[in-house]
Coordinates of C-alpha atoms in Angstrom, one line a residue:
M30 CA 0.0 0.1 0.2
P31 CA 2.1 3.2 -1.4
T32 CA -1.0 5.2 -0.8
L33 CA -2.9 6.1 2.3
N34 CA -6.1 8.1 1.9
L35 CA -7.6 8.9 5.6
N36 CA -10.7 10.4 6.0
S37 CA -13.7 11.1 8.6
H38 CA -16.2 11.5 6.3
E39 CA -16.2 7.9 5.4
F40 CA -16.7 6.8 9.0
M41 CA -19.7 7.1 11.0
T42 CA -18.5 8.6 14.4
L43 CA -14.7 9.9 15.6
K44 CA -13.8 6.3 17.7
I45 CA -14.6 4.7 14.7
F46 CA -12.3 6.8 12.5
S47 CA -9.6 6.7 15.1
V48 CA -9.5 3.1 16.0
F49 CA -9.6 2.6 11.8
V50 CA -6.5 5.2 11.7
S51 CA -4.9 3.6 14.6
K52 CA -4.9 0.1 12.8
I53 CA -4.0 0.6 9.2
L54 CA -0.4 2.8 10.6
S55 CA -0.2 -0.7 13.0
L56 CA -0.6 -3.4 10.3
R57 CA 0.7 -1.9 7.2
D58 CA 3.3 -3.2 6.0
T59 CA 6.7 -1.3 5.7
S60 CA 8.3 -2.9 3.7
T61 CA 6.2 -0.8 0.9
A62 CA 7.9 2.8 0.3
L63 CA 5.4 4.9 1.1
H64 CA 4.8 7.2 -1.9
A65 CA 1.6 9.4 -0.9
V66 CA -0.2 10.1 2.2
N67 CA -4.4 12.4 3.3
L68 CA -5.5 12.6 6.3
I69 CA -9.1 14.5 6.6
R70 CA -10.8 15.5 9.6
G71 CA -12.8 18.3 9.3
R72 CA -13.1 19.0 12.7
T73 CA -10.9 18.6 15.9
I74 CA -8.8 15.0 15.9
E75 CA -7.6 13.7 19.1
P76 CA -3.9 14.7 20.2
R77 CA -3.1 11.3 20.6
L78 CA -4.0 10.3 17.3
L79 CA -2.7 13.4 15.6
K80 CA 1.0 12.7 16.8
R81 CA 0.4 8.9 16.0
F82 CA 0.1 9.9 12.7
L83 CA 2.4 12.1 11.9
N84 CA 4.9 10.6 13.6
Y85 CA 4.3 7.8 11.1
V86 CA 4.5 9.9 8.4
I87 CA 8.3 11.7 9.6
S88 CA 9.8 7.7 10.1
H89 CA 8.7 6.7 6.6
N90 CA 8.8 9.9 4.2
T91 CA 11.6 8.7 2.1
H92 CA 10.0 8.5 -0.2
L93 CA 6.7 10.4 0.5
Q94 CA 5.6 12.7 -2.7
Q95 CA 2.4 13.6 -2.0
L96 CA 1.2 14.9 1.5
G97 CA -2.3 16.1 2.5
I98 CA -3.7 17.2 5.7
S99 CA -7.1 19.0 6.5
V100 CA -6.9 19.0 10.4
C101 CA -8.3 21.3 13.6
G102 CA -5.1 20.9 15.5
D103 CA -2.0 21.3 16.7
I104 CA 0.2 23.5 14.1
G105 CA 3.7 23.0 15.3
L106 CA 3.6 19.8 15.3
V107 CA 2.2 19.4 11.6
F108 CA 4.9 22.0 10.5
N109 CA 7.7 20.1 12.2
C110 CA 6.7 16.7 10.0
V111 CA 6.1 19.0 6.7
S112 CA 9.2 20.3 7.1
S113 CA 11.2 17.0 7.8
C114 CA 9.3 15.3 4.3
R115 CA 11.9 16.9 1.9
A116 CA 11.0 14.6 -1.0
L117 CA 7.9 16.2 -1.8
T118 CA 6.0 17.5 -4.7
S119 CA 3.0 18.0 -4.0
L120 CA 1.5 19.7 -0.5
T121 CA -1.9 19.8 0.5
L122 CA -2.5 22.2 3.5
S123 CA -5.7 23.2 5.5
V124 CA -4.7 23.2 9.4
R125 CA -6.6 25.7 11.7
P126 CA -6.1 25.5 15.8
K127 CA -7.5 23.6 18.5
W128 CA -11.1 24.7 19.0
S129 CA -10.9 28.3 16.9
D130 CA -13.3 28.8 13.8
S131 CA -11.8 32.4 12.6
T132 CA -7.8 32.4 13.1
A133 CA -6.1 31.6 10.4
T134 CA -2.6 29.7 10.7
L135 CA 0.5 31.5 9.9
F136 CA 2.5 30.5 6.9
P137 CA 5.9 30.0 8.1
K138 CA 8.6 31.5 6.0
S139 CA 11.4 28.9 6.3
L140 CA 9.6 25.8 4.7
N141 CA 12.2 24.0 2.8
L142 CA 10.9 22.1 -0.3
P143 CA 13.2 21.8 -2.8
L144 CA 11.8 19.6 -4.9
L145 CA 7.6 21.0 -4.3
T146 CA 6.2 21.1 -7.7
S147 CA 2.1 21.7 -6.0
L148 CA 1.0 23.7 -3.3
D149 CA -2.7 24.0 -1.9
L150 CA -3.0 26.0 1.2
T151 CA -6.3 26.9 2.4
N152 CA -6.8 29.5 6.0
F153 CA -3.3 31.0 6.1
A154 CA -2.5 34.1 7.2
F155 CA 0.7 35.9 5.1
C156 CA 2.8 37.8 6.8
G157 CA 4.2 41.3 5.2
D158 CA 8.0 42.3 5.8
E159 CA 8.8 46.1 6.3
N160 CA 7.9 47.2 3.3
G161 CA 4.5 46.1 3.7
C162 CA 5.2 42.8 1.2
A163 CA 4.2 39.4 1.7
E164 CA 5.9 37.4 -0.1
P165 CA 5.7 33.3 1.0
F166 CA 6.2 31.4 -2.3
L167 CA 10.6 32.6 -3.3
A168 CA 11.5 29.4 -1.6
F169 CA 9.6 26.9 -4.0
T170 CA 11.4 27.3 -7.2
K171 CA 10.4 24.2 -8.9
L172 CA 6.5 25.5 -8.0
N173 CA 3.8 24.4 -11.3
S174 CA 0.7 25.0 -10.1
L175 CA -0.9 26.6 -7.1
V176 CA -3.8 27.3 -5.4
I177 CA -5.3 29.9 -2.0
F178 CA -8.3 29.2 -0.9
D179 CA -9.7 31.5 2.1
C180 CA -6.4 33.0 3.1
K181 CA -5.1 36.5 4.2
V182 CA -2.4 38.5 4.4
R183 CA -0.8 40.6 7.7
D184 CA 1.1 43.6 7.9
A185 CA 1.0 43.9 4.3
Q186 CA -0.4 45.9 1.8
I187 CA 0.6 43.2 -1.4
L188 CA 0.6 39.9 -1.9
S189 CA 3.9 38.9 -4.3
I190 CA 3.4 35.7 -5.7
S191 CA 6.8 35.6 -7.9
N192 CA 8.2 32.2 -9.8
N193 CA 10.2 31.1 -12.5
T194 CA 8.2 27.7 -12.9
L195 CA 4.4 29.2 -12.3
V196 CA 2.2 27.3 -15.1
N197 CA -1.4 27.2 -12.9
L198 CA -2.8 29.7 -10.3
A199 CA -5.3 29.4 -8.6
M200 CA -7.2 31.6 -6.1
H201 CA -10.6 31.4 -3.9
Y202 CA -13.3 32.9 -1.6
N203 CA -10.0 35.1 -0.4
S204 CA -12.1 37.9 0.9
S205 CA -10.2 38.7 4.3
L206 CA -7.3 39.1 1.8
H207 CA -6.9 42.5 1.8
A208 CA -3.6 43.5 -0.8
K209 CA -2.7 43.9 -3.8
I210 CA -1.7 41.2 -5.7
K211 CA 1.2 41.1 -8.0
L212 CA 2.0 38.7 -10.1
N213 CA 5.8 37.6 -11.3
A214 CA 5.2 34.6 -13.2
P215 CA 6.3 34.7 -16.9
S216 CA 5.5 31.4 -17.3
L217 CA 1.7 31.2 -15.9
C218 CA -0.6 30.1 -18.3
T219 CA -3.6 29.5 -16.3
F220 CA -5.6 31.9 -13.5
N221 CA -8.6 30.4 -11.8
Y222 CA -10.3 33.4 -9.9
T223 CA -13.6 32.6 -7.4
G224 CA -14.5 35.9 -5.4
S225 CA -17.2 36.5 -3.1
Y226 CA -17.7 40.4 -2.4
H227 CA -14.2 41.5 -3.0
I228 CA -12.4 41.7 -6.2
H229 CA -8.5 42.4 -5.9
E230 CA -6.0 44.5 -7.5
I231 CA -3.8 42.6 -9.4
C232 CA -0.3 44.3 -11.5
G233 CA 2.9 42.4 -12.6
S234 CA 4.7 41.1 -15.3
G235 CA 3.1 37.1 -15.4
L236 CA -0.2 38.6 -16.6
S237 CA 0.3 38.7 -20.2
S238 CA 1.6 34.9 -20.3
V239 CA -1.6 33.6 -19.5
K240 CA -4.0 31.9 -21.9
K241 CA -7.0 30.7 -20.0
L242 CA -8.7 33.4 -17.7
N243 CA -11.0 31.8 -15.2
I244 CA -13.5 34.1 -12.9
K245 CA -16.5 32.6 -11.3
S246 CA -18.1 34.8 -8.3
A247 CA -22.0 35.0 -7.8
H248 CA -22.0 37.6 -4.6
F249 CA -20.2 40.8 -6.1
S250 CA -22.1 43.2 -4.5
A251 CA -20.4 46.6 -5.1
S252 CA -19.7 49.0 -8.1
K253 CA -16.2 50.1 -7.1
Y254 CA -15.3 46.5 -8.2
A255 CA -16.1 46.9 -12.0
L256 CA -13.4 49.0 -13.0
V257 CA -11.2 47.0 -11.1
L258 CA -12.2 44.0 -13.2
F259 CA -12.8 46.0 -16.2
S260 CA -8.5 46.4 -15.7
W261 CA -8.2 42.7 -15.2
L262 CA -9.3 42.8 -19.2
I263 CA -6.5 45.0 -20.4
N264 CA -3.9 43.5 -17.9
F265 CA -4.9 40.1 -18.9
A266 CA -4.7 41.4 -23.0
N267 CA -3.5 38.0 -24.5
I268 CA -5.5 35.1 -23.1
E269 CA -7.2 32.6 -25.8
S270 CA -10.0 31.1 -23.0
L271 CA -12.3 33.6 -21.2
T272 CA -15.0 31.8 -18.6
V273 CA -16.5 34.3 -16.6
T274 CA -19.9 33.9 -14.5
S275 CA -22.9 36.1 -15.8
T276 CA -22.6 38.1 -12.8
V277 CA -19.1 39.3 -14.0
L278 CA -20.5 40.4 -16.9
Q279 CA -23.2 42.2 -15.1
I280 CA -20.6 44.1 -13.0
L281 CA -18.9 45.0 -15.9
S282 CA -21.5 46.1 -17.5
L283 CA -21.7 48.7 -14.6
V284 CA -18.3 50.4 -16.2
P285 CA -19.6 53.6 -17.3
D286 CA -19.9 53.7 -21.3
V287 CA -18.1 50.4 -21.5
L288 CA -19.8 49.4 -25.0
K289 CA -18.1 52.5 -26.5
V290 CA -14.7 51.5 -25.4
K291 CA -12.2 49.9 -28.3
L292 CA -10.4 47.4 -26.5
R293 CA -6.2 46.9 -27.2
C294 CA -7.0 43.1 -26.0
F295 CA -8.2 39.9 -26.8
H296 CA -7.3 39.9 -30.0
N297 CA -6.2 35.8 -29.8
L298 CA -9.5 35.1 -28.2
K299 CA -11.2 31.7 -29.2
S300 CA -13.0 30.0 -26.3
L301 CA -15.9 32.2 -23.9
K302 CA -17.5 30.5 -21.6
V303 CA -20.4 32.3 -19.6
E304 CA -22.5 30.4 -16.3
L305 CA -25.5 31.8 -15.8
I306 CA -26.3 32.9 -12.3
Q307 CA -28.9 33.7 -11.1
I308 CA -28.6 37.0 -8.9
R309 CA -30.4 37.1 -5.5
A310 CA -31.8 40.4 -4.3
G311 CA -29.0 42.7 -3.1
S312 CA -26.9 46.2 -3.8
L313 CA -25.7 44.5 -7.0
L314 CA -29.6 43.6 -8.4
L315 CA -30.0 47.9 -7.3
L316 CA -26.7 49.2 -8.5
I317 CA -28.1 47.2 -12.2
Q318 CA -31.3 49.0 -11.9
E319 CA -29.6 51.9 -11.0
A320 CA -27.7 51.6 -14.4
M321 CA -30.9 50.4 -16.6
I322 CA -32.7 53.6 -15.6
E323 CA -30.2 55.9 -16.3
K324 CA -29.9 54.5 -19.9
A325 CA -34.0 54.8 -20.2
A326 CA -33.6 58.2 -18.8
A327 CA -31.0 59.5 -21.4
K328 CA -34.1 58.1 -24.1
S329 CA -37.2 60.0 -22.6
P330 CA -39.3 60.0 -18.8
K331 CA -41.9 57.8 -20.7
E332 CA -39.2 55.3 -20.8
V333 CA -37.8 55.6 -17.2
V334 CA -41.5 55.0 -15.9
K335 CA -41.8 52.3 -17.8
L336 CA -38.8 50.9 -16.2
R337 CA -39.7 51.6 -12.8
K338 CA -43.2 49.4 -13.1
A339 CA -41.2 46.8 -14.3
F340 CA -39.2 46.4 -11.7
E341 CA -42.4 47.1 -9.3
T342 CA -43.4 43.7 -10.8
S343 CA -40.2 41.5 -9.7
F344 CA -38.4 42.8 -13.6
E345 CA -35.3 41.0 -13.7
P346 CA -32.5 42.3 -16.0
P347 CA -30.8 40.9 -18.4
A348 CA -28.4 37.6 -17.7
I349 CA -26.1 38.6 -19.6
P350 CA -26.2 42.8 -20.2
D351 CA -26.7 43.7 -24.0
G352 CA -24.0 44.0 -26.2
I353 CA -21.6 42.6 -23.4
V354 CA -21.0 39.6 -25.7
D355 CA -19.7 41.8 -28.6
F356 CA -17.6 44.1 -26.6
L357 CA -15.8 41.7 -25.5
R358 CA -14.9 39.8 -28.5
Q359 CA -14.6 42.9 -30.6
N360 CA -11.6 41.8 -31.6
S361 CA -11.8 38.4 -32.6
P362 CA -15.3 38.0 -34.1
S363 CA -15.0 34.4 -34.6
A364 CA -14.2 33.9 -31.4
E365 CA -16.8 31.0 -29.6
V366 CA -18.9 30.9 -27.0
N367 CA -20.6 28.2 -24.9
I368 CA -23.5 29.3 -22.2
S369 CA -23.9 26.9 -19.3
T370 CA -26.3 27.0 -16.7
E371 CA -27.8 24.6 -14.1
D372 CA -31.5 26.1 -13.7
P373 CA -32.5 26.7 -17.3
C374 CA -36.2 27.7 -15.8
S375 CA -34.8 31.0 -14.0
F376 CA -33.4 32.5 -16.8
N377 CA -35.5 34.4 -19.8
L378 CA -33.4 32.1 -22.6
K379 CA -35.1 34.0 -24.9
Q380 CA -33.8 38.0 -23.6
I381 CA -30.1 35.9 -23.7
E382 CA -30.9 35.1 -27.9
E383 CA -31.9 38.7 -28.2
S384 CA -29.0 40.3 -26.4
I385 CA -26.3 38.3 -28.6
K386 CA -26.5 39.9 -31.5
G387 CA -26.3 37.3 -35.1
V388 CA -26.6 34.3 -33.0
N389 CA -29.4 32.0 -34.0
I390 CA -30.5 29.3 -31.1
N391 CA -31.5 26.5 -32.5
N392 CA -32.6 24.6 -29.1
Y393 CA -32.5 25.5 -25.7
R394 CA -30.8 22.8 -23.3
S395 CA -28.5 23.8 -19.7
R396 CA -25.4 23.6 -21.8
F397 CA -25.5 25.1 -24.9
S398 CA -22.6 25.8 -27.8
M399 CA -22.9 29.4 -29.9
R400 CA -20.3 29.9 -32.2
S401 CA -20.2 33.6 -34.5
S402 CA -18.3 33.5 -38.0
A403 CA -17.6 36.8 -40.0
R404 CA -20.0 35.8 -43.0
L405 CA -22.5 33.6 -41.4
P406 CA -23.1 33.5 -37.7
R407 CA -25.0 29.9 -36.0
L408 CA -25.4 28.4 -32.8
S409 CA -24.4 24.8 -32.5
V410 CA -26.7 23.4 -30.4
R411 CA -24.8 19.8 -27.4
S412 CA -25.2 19.0 -23.9
S413 CA -23.0 18.0 -21.6
S414 CA -23.4 17.0 -17.9
S415 CA -22.2 19.8 -15.2
V416 CA -18.9 18.7 -13.6
A417 CA -18.3 19.9 -10.1
P418 CA -15.3 22.0 -9.8
G419 CA -12.6 21.0 -7.7
L420 CA -9.8 23.1 -6.9
A421 CA -6.2 21.3 -6.4
A422 CA -3.5 20.8 -9.5
K423 CA -2.0 16.8 -10.1
S424 CA 1.5 17.3 -9.4
A425 CA 3.9 18.1 -11.8
S426 CA 1.5 18.8 -15.2
A427 CA -0.4 21.9 -16.3
A428 CA -3.5 21.0 -16.6
E429 CA -7.5 22.2 -17.7
P430 CA -9.7 24.3 -16.1
A431 CA -11.7 21.7 -13.8
S432 CA -15.3 22.6 -16.2
D433 CA -17.2 24.6 -18.8
A434 CA -19.3 25.2 -15.4
A435 CA -17.2 26.7 -13.0
P436 CA -13.8 27.7 -12.8
A437 CA -12.6 26.2 -9.8
S438 CA -9.3 25.0 -9.5
A439 CA -5.8 25.0 -11.2
A440 CA -6.2 22.5 -12.6
E441 CA -8.4 19.1 -12.9
P442 CA -10.8 18.8 -10.6
A443 CA -10.0 16.4 -7.8
S444 CA -11.0 12.6 -7.0
D445 CA -13.4 11.6 -4.8
A446 CA -12.3 11.4 -1.6
A447 CA -11.3 7.4 -1.1
P448 CA -13.2 4.2 0.1
A449 CA -13.3 3.0 4.1
S450 CA -10.6 0.7 2.8
A451 CA -8.1 4.3 2.6
A452 CA -5.9 2.0 0.7
E453 CA -4.8 2.2 -3.1
P454 CA -3.3 -0.8 -4.9
A455 CA 0.2 -1.0 -5.2
T456 CA -0.5 -0.6 -9.5
A457 CA -2.3 3.0 -9.1
G458 CA -1.0 5.8 -10.5
S459 CA -0.2 8.7 -8.3
P460 CA -3.5 10.2 -6.7
N461 CA -4.7 13.3 -6.3
L462 CA -4.4 14.2 -3.0
H463 CA -6.5 17.9 -3.0
M464 CA -9.7 18.4 -1.9
C465 CA -12.2 19.5 -4.1
L466 CA -14.3 23.2 -3.5
G467 CA -16.8 21.0 -2.4
E468 CA -14.6 19.0 0.3
K469 CA -13.2 22.7 1.5
V470 CA -16.1 24.7 2.0
R471 CA -17.8 21.9 4.5
F472 CA -14.6 21.8 5.7
L473 CA -15.2 26.0 6.4
T474 CA -18.8 25.4 7.2
C475 CA -18.0 22.4 10.3
I476 CA -15.4 22.9 12.1

């Protein structure tokens, strides 16, 4: 058994899980080198069990390449274990102090893992230097994939991600990370971003190399982020694939006279993917309504009265603002456009058809494809099942985004949790020990 996947979610009680882990550690054939270990315990783990597990890892770490730990427990013990595993190529960490539901764990500045290619961090705080800049990843000179989930900075105004080998970057739900993001990653190819109530300003020299940009959010709630989002379009000028939620397009439409802007970017755009998300009552909806009223006022007072009455009868603005798709592909009119939704009954698909000029919709499904060309715009329809978004990347390879439905990972989706046997056959390929997005959210909410 070169691989151990120990997940408490597969057991009815903590006691049963603890007994199982103890037996695995006692009875495992140590003549087989240990290559991959994963421990997931959403709530506080028994200190003796955690210590025994970590000591076992330390004593069998010569060939250990993949390590995943998601627990509430002694942070010092965990990092002592991690720092001893010098052969690691993949590390997933989600560690919270015992009995804490809000305190972020300080990420050490001295962690030395020279072979590390994949790093997935949840609930960490990165400390700044005397210049107010946090640079936690400089030591990982072979890093290929990086995932930052629910993290923050301390004593810093800038989070610097500097790495010459980084190919895949994912940042998810880092609303407490109140800092500008500085990217110096000349090899960066894929950037996946999931926001909640905040859109980070991004600058640096590693933006023009990005070919795949995925932005997802259902909760953007302030108009001030519209200009920040617009700056992303300018900075990520050479992308070939753009994946966004409809809320992102609605935020973008709040930029004054945005449709009149002549973009100098997106000349290489080949694919635009939009996931339709219903707007709930809140500030974003109010801002969109105000913008629509302002445009109506430029036409006539009657249009304003008509629109206000429509709002009083639960009228909702278009899921995809008029003209915004053509605005994004103005320099690549032949770019393929894919629209997906998990809830087609919540949208006026006829309205979407009318808002995207020059496209004929042959059929309405939960997922359909639109292709436009300079001579004959047309729509090719296809259907596929939704894929749950995953967060982390496989060890050292550059991979595709998680799915059309949601840009949630730096690479391919992680596999489901291991069954109760917790042991993989010796012939199995290298496992992906990263938790998927759903598992991370459950881990955060169940503490």
